[in-house]
Structures are given as C-alpha cells and as structure tokens.
XYZ file of C-alpha atoms in Angstrom:
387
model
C -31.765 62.788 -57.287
C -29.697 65.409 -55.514
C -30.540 65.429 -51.588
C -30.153 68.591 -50.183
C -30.012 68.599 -46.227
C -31.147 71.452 -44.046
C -30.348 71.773 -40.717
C -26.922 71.891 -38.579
C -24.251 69.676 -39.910
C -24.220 66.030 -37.749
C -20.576 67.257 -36.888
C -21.269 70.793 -35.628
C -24.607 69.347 -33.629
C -22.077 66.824 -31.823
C -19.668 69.245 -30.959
C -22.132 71.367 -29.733
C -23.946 68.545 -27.520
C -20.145 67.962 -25.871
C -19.165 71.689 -25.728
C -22.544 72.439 -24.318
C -21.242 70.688 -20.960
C -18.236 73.120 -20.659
C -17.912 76.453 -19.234
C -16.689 78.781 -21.473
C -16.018 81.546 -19.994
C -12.480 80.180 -18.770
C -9.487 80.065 -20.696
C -8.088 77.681 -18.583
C -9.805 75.920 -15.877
C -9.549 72.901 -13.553
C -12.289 70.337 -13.271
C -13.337 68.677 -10.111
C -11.370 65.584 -10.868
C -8.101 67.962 -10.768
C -7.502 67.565 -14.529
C -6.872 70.967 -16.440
C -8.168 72.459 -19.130
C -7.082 74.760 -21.747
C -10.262 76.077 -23.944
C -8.677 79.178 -25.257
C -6.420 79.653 -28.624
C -3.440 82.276 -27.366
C -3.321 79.974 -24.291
C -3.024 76.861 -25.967
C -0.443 78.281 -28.201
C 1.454 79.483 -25.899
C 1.312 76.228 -24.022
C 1.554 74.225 -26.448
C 5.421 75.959 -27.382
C 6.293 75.466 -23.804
C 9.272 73.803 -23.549
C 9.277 72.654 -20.573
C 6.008 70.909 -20.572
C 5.699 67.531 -21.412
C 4.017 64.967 -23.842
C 4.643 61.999 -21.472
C 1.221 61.766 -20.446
C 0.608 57.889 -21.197
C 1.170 55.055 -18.738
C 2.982 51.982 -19.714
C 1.293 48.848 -20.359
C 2.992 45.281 -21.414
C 1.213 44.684 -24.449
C 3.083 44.872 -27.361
C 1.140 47.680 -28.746
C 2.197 49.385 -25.481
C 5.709 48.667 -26.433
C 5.679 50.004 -29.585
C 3.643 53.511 -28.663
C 6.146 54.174 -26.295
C 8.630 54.530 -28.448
C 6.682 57.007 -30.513
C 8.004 60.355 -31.169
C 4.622 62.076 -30.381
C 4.641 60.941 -26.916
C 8.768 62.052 -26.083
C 10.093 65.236 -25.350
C 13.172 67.564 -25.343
C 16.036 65.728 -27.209
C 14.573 62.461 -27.261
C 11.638 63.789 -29.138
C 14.152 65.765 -31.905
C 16.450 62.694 -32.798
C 13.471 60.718 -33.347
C 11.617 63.187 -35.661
C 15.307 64.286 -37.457
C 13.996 60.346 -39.354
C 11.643 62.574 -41.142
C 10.939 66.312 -40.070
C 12.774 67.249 -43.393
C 11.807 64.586 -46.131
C 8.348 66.165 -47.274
C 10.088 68.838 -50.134
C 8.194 70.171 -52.415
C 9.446 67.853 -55.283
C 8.596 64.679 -53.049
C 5.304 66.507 -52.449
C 4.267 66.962 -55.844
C 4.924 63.282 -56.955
C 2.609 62.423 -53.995
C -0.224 64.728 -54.917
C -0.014 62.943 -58.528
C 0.017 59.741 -57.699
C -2.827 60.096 -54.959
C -4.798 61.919 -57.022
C -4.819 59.401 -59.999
C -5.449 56.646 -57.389
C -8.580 58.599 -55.889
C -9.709 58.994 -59.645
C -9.190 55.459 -60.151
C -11.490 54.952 -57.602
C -13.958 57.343 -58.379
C -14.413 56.158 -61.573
C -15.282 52.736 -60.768
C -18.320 54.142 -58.147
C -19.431 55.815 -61.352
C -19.842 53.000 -63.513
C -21.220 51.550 -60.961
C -23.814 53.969 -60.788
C -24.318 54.060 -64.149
C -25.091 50.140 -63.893
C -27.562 50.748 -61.674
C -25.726 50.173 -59.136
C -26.598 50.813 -55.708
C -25.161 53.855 -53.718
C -21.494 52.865 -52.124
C -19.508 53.175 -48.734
C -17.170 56.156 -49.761
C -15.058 55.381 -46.698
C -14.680 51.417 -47.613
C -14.112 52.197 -51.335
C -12.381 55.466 -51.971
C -10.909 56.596 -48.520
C -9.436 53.687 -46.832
C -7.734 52.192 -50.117
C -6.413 55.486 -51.241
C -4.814 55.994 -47.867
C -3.317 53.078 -47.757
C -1.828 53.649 -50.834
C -0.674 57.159 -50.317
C 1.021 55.506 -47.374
C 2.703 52.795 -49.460
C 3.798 55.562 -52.043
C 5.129 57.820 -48.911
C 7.228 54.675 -47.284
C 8.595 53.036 -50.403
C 6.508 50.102 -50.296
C 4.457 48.532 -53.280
C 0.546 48.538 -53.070
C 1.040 44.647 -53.367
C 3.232 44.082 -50.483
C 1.301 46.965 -48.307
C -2.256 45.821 -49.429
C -2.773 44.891 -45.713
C -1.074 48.388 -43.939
C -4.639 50.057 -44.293
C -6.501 47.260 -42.743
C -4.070 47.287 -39.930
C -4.300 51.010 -39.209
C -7.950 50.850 -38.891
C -7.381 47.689 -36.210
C -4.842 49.800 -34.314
C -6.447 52.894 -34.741
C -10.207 51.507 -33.457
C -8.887 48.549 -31.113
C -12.469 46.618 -32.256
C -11.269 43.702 -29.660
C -8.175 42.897 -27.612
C -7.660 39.560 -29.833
C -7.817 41.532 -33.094
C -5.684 44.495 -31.752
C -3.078 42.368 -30.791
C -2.837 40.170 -33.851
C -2.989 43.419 -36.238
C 0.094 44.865 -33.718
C 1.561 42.124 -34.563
C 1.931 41.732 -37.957
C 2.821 45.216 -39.006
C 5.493 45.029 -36.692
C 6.452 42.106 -38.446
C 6.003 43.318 -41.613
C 8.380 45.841 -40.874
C 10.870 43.996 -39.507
C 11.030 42.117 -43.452
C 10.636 45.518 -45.247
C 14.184 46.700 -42.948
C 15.878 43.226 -43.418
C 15.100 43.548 -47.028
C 16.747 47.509 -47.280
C 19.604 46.231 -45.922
C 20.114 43.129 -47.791
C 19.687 45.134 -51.236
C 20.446 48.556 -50.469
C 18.226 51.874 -52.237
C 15.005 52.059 -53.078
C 12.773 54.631 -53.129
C 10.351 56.418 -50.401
C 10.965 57.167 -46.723
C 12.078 53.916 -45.804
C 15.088 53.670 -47.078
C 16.217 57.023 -46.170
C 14.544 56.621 -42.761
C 17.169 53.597 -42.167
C 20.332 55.657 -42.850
C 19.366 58.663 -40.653
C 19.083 55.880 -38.134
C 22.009 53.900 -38.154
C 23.540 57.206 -38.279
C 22.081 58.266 -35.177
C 22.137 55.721 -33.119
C 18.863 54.940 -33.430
C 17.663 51.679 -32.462
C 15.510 49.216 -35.485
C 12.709 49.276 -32.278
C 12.801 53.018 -32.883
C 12.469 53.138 -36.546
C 10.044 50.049 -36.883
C 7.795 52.174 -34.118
C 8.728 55.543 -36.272
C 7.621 53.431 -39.179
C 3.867 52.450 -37.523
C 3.499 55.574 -35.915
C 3.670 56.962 -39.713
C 1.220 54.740 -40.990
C -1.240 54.885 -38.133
C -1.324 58.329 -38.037
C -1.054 59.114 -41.819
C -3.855 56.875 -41.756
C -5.890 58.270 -39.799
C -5.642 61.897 -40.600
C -6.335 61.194 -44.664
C -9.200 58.486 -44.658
C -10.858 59.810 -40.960
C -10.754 63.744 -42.179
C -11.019 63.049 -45.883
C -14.755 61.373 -44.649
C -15.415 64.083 -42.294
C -14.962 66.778 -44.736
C -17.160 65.117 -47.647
C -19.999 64.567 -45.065
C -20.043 68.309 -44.491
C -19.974 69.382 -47.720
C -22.995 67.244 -49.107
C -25.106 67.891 -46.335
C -25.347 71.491 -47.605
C -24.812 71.315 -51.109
C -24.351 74.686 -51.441
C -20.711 74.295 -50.031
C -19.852 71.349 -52.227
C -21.874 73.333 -56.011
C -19.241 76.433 -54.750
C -16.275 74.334 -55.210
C -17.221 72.709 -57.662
C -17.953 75.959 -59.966
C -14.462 77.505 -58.263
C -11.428 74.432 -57.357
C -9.735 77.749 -56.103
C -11.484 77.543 -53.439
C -10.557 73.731 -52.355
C -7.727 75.131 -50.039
C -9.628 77.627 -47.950
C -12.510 75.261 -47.830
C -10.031 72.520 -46.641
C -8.564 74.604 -44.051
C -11.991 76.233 -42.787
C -13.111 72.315 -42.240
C -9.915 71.357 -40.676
C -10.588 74.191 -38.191
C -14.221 73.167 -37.426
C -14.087 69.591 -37.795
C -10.177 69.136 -36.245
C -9.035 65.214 -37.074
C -7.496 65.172 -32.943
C -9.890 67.390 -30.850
C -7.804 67.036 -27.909
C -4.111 66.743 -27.028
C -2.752 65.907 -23.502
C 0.317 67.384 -21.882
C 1.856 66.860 -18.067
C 3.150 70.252 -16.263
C 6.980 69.653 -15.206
C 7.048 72.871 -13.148
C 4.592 75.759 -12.035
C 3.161 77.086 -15.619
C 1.825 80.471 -16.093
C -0.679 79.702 -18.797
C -2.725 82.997 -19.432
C -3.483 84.408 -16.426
C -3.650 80.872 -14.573
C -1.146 79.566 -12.703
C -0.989 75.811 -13.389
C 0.769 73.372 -10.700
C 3.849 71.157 -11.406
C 2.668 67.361 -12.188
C -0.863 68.540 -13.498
C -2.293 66.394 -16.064
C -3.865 68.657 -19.208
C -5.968 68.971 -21.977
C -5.863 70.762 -24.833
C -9.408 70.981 -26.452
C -8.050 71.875 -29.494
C -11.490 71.670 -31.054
C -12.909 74.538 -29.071
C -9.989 76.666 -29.327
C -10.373 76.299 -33.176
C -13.829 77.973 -32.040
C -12.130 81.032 -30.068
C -14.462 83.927 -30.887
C -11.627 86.287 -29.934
C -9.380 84.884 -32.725
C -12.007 83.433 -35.075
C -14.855 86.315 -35.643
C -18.595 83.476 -36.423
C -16.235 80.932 -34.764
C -19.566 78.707 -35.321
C -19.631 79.192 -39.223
C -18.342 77.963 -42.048
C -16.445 80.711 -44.234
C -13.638 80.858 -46.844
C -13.150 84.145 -47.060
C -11.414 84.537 -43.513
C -8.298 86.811 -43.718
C -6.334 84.291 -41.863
C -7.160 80.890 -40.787
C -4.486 80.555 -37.583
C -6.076 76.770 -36.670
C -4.711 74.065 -34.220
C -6.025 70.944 -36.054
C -1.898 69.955 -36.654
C -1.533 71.529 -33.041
C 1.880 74.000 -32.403
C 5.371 74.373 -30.887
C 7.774 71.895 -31.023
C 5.186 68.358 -31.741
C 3.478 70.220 -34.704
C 2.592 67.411 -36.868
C 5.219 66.644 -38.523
C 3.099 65.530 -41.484
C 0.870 68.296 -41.633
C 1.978 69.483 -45.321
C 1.585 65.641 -46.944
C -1.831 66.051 -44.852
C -2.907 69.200 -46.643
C -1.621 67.238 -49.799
C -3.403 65.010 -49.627
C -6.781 65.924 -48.953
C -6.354 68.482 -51.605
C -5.861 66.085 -54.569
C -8.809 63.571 -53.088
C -11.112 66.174 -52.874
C -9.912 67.980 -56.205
C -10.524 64.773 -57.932
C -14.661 64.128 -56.236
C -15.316 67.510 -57.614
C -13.701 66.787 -61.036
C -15.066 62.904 -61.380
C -18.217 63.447 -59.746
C -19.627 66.774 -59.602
C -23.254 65.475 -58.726
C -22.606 63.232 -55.416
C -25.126 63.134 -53.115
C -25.630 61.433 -49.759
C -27.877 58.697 -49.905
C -30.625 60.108 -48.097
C -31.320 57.479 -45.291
C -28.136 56.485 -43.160
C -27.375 56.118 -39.621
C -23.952 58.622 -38.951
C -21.946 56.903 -36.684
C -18.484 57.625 -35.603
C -15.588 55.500 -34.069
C -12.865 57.080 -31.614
C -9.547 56.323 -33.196
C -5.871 56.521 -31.919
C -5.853 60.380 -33.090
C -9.144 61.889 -33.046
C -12.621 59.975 -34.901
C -13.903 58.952 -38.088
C -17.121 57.879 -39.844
C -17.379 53.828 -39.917
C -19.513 54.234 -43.118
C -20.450 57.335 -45.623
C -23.571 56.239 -47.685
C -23.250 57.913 -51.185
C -24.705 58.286 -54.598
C -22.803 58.629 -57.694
C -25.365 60.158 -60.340
C-alpha cells in the first residue's frame, strides 16, 4: 500500500515553529543577548563576500577534536583560509565528477536492490538512512579520497560519532581513530607513491606548500565529516519530503528531468546548515544596518532561502522557478567548496530510488526525529516500504 500524507511537510512545520519566534520584518537585527542577525538574502550575500569579516567564531578547547577543528579551513580566513582550500578547491573536474556519479550511483542501486528483495520476501519495511544513505556516503567518500571501501568501512561510522557527539567517551575515541587512520593512509602514500583519489594529490599540494601533515590529516576529516554529512543528512531530508506528498515523488518519477530543479528547490527549503556564524573585524554596513566591530553573527541561511523579495511563494515547493539563487552551500569566499560533488551526488542517489523503486512509500507509523550534527541536522531513522 502506497501512503499518501496530507498536511505540511514535518520539515516545513519545524521551521515554521522556530521561525515563528523571529521578527521578520528586519533584515538585520540584534537580539537582546547582543548577538546579530542577518534574516535577509541580498544582506547575507553581501555579507557573506565581505572580506573583511571573519569565520573565526569558535573558541578553543583542548580536546583533540578541538585540535583538529581548528585547523579546519571552514573556520580560517584571508590567506590562511586560501592555502588550505588550494588542497582541493580545483580537484572536482568534470571528468573526476562523472566517475563519481557512476560509481555512487551503482552503489545506491546496489543497495536499493537488496531493500527490494527484501520486500519481496516479505520483508519488513527498512531504515533508509541505516541501509542506503549512510553506507553509500561512506563510500562515495572512500571513492572521493582514494581509499578502498575495505579499509574505509569504518569512515562513515566515525562521521556520524563526530558529527552527533552521542557522548564525550564515544566522541573522543571516534576522534581518535580517524585521525589515526589517517596518519597510516599518509605514511602509506609516501612509502609507495600514486594512487588514485584526492589523497594522494592532496599530499603533494601540501608538501608543496608548506603545509603541515596536522593540516592535511584535519583537511582530510574535515572532508569526510562534512561530505558526510551533507550526502546521507540531505539525501534523508529530501526523500522524507518527497514521500510525504507523493505527488512530488509520482512527478519525478514520470519526468527524471526534473531531479535537478527538484533537488535544488529542496536544498533551498530544507538547507543541510541553516545557520552560519561570522565575527565583525571592523564597523560593517550590512544593508542599511550598521553592525559594530567584534559582533558575533548569524546567518540564518534557512530563512533567507525563504526571502519573499527574492523567492516569489518563498513557503512552496516549485520547480519551475526562473532562477533558484539559494544559500544552502552559502557565498563569497567559504562557498562550499564541495558543493558540485554535493549536487552529484544527490543526483545519482535519488536518480537511482526513482529508477529501482518507483513505488516507495513511508511506512505509515514512525516517530520523525532529528539529530543536530556538526553542519546542520539529519533524520536518525527514515521508516520505508519497498513495494
């Protein structure tokens, strides 16, 4: 049986719940605890390219997780941020692309095909997120780095550990051992040179950089964690909204050329980070605000993707917007750097759902809940049936 839910999507009604709380009618406004806000898209754009703002918004701690994020590219700015990203900003080409897209979408078939035999078992209906979404991601990641799925089995588990911090114990452990894990994958490049994937390539931009191996191990996690994150967390996300109104998920299904818009119009609504901080360095004209030096801010980027005076129905899902100008990968100079392997990626998952199993459903009774992760939040379980 095909279930059919009316009613808001569970994502839209939480948004709405937090957004609800927030006064609207300012672009940019400060809250009585003195922290800033940005809620509007040109001014978050045009703060967001500011050059002279900063990313450094975190504190440092003396864990060894704390060690590690410090180090990571997202949270540096000016030239420190550039030599860092240089590792990578220009290894997603199209060819490099196009081999990932295969290979992920062949795994996500893989996948797919055992929940339908399954099904047709009689089997009962399946965690999507435990057996389709977290595995494929983890392999996608493996494919991206150079690493086999046999060595890597464990890189997924360890993103979700990072990425959820479930207890200080099993945080720490999970830091841990991916940095170790690391540290053999490196020793191993350079005791038999080549290879294929990021890695290896990642490792000679380095040493000819300057770069530090506690840079590139922390380049290397910060990669995983958030490739991680954005795939499996979004790729859940995005299914959840498009079988609770089947309509959205039949359309594609009848039309894959559709998969792109429908991907971006989620990836506006649903955004995998709904907020990014930033620190003022000087007196910022944001808008028509002027914001002090020092001030701590927050980008909502989730209700800026909801601007009605650059989204007309911000509230709605449509694909046949003209343009889709969304923040979900954010802008200026710490656009995500893997936004295109992103786009890639959920492309080919959700191009192979549609082709494998046209007639998933929900399963009708399930709890939704969702777990705040390093980057933005993701489902802990998607109930499904395979017909």
């Amino acid at each position: 049986m095909v279930i059919d839910h009316v009613g808001q999507d569970p994502q839209d009604e939480v948004a709405a719940r937090f957004y609800s709380k927030i006064d609207r009618s300012r672009a940019v406004q400060q809250t009585g605890e003195g922290l800033w806000l940005v809620l509007g898209h040109p001014e978050a754009v045009q703060l967001l390219r500011d050059r002279t703002v900063s990313s450094m918004t975190r504190d440092p701690g003396s864990g060894i997780w704390d060690q590690v994020s410090s180090r990571f590219f997202m949270f540096k700015d000016a030239q420190q941020h550039m030599r860092l990203r240089r590792m990578v900003g220009d290894c997603f080409t199209p060819a490099r692309l196009a081999e990932l897209k295969a290979g992920i979408h062949r795994a996500t078939c893989d996948r797919l095909d055992r929940l339908g035999e399954a099904a047709a078992a009689g089997g009962p209906q399946a965690d999507i997120m435990a057996t389709v979404a977290y595995p494929v991601a983890s392999d996608a990641i493996c494919r991206l780095l150079g690493v086999s799925p046999v060595e890597g089995a464990f890189l997924g588990q360890w993103a979700v550990s990072l990425s959820q911090h479930t207890s200080d114990e099993q945080f720490n452990r999970s830091a841990d051992e991916i940095l170790a894990f690391f540290q053999e994958q490196l020793s191993a490049h350079r005791t038999t040179p080549g290879g294929s994937g990021l890695l290896p390539i990642m490792a000679e931009r380095a040493l000819a950089a300057g770069i530090d191996d506690d840079e590139l191990l922390a380049t290397c996690i910060l990669l995983v964690v958030a490739g991680f994150e954005t795939s499996a967390n979004f790729f859940g996300n995005m299914l959840l909204s498009l079988l609770w109104r089947r309509d959205r998920f039949e359309r594609l299904v009848a039309d894959e050329a559709l998969v792109a818009p429908a991907i971006e119009e989620l990836l506006r609504l649903h955004s995998p980070a709904h907020v990014v901080m930033r620190k003022t360095t000087e007196a910022t004209v944001v808008g028509d605000t002027v914001i002090p030096a020092e001030a701590q801010i927050a980008v909502l980027l989730g209700l800026c993707n909801r601007d009605p005076r650059v989204f007309d129905d911000p509230d709605a899902y449509r694909l046949d917007r003209a343009s889709n100008p969304h923040l979900a990968f954010s802008q200026g100079p710490h656009y995500c750097v893997g936004a295109s392997l992103a786009r890639v990626e959920l492309e080919a998952m959700l191009r192979a759902v549609l082709d494998r199993l046209p007639l998933l459903s929900l399963h009708a009774e399930q709890p939704l809940r969702w777990s705040g992760r390093f980057l933005g939040r993701g489902l802990d379980r998607l109930e499904v049936v395979a017909a």
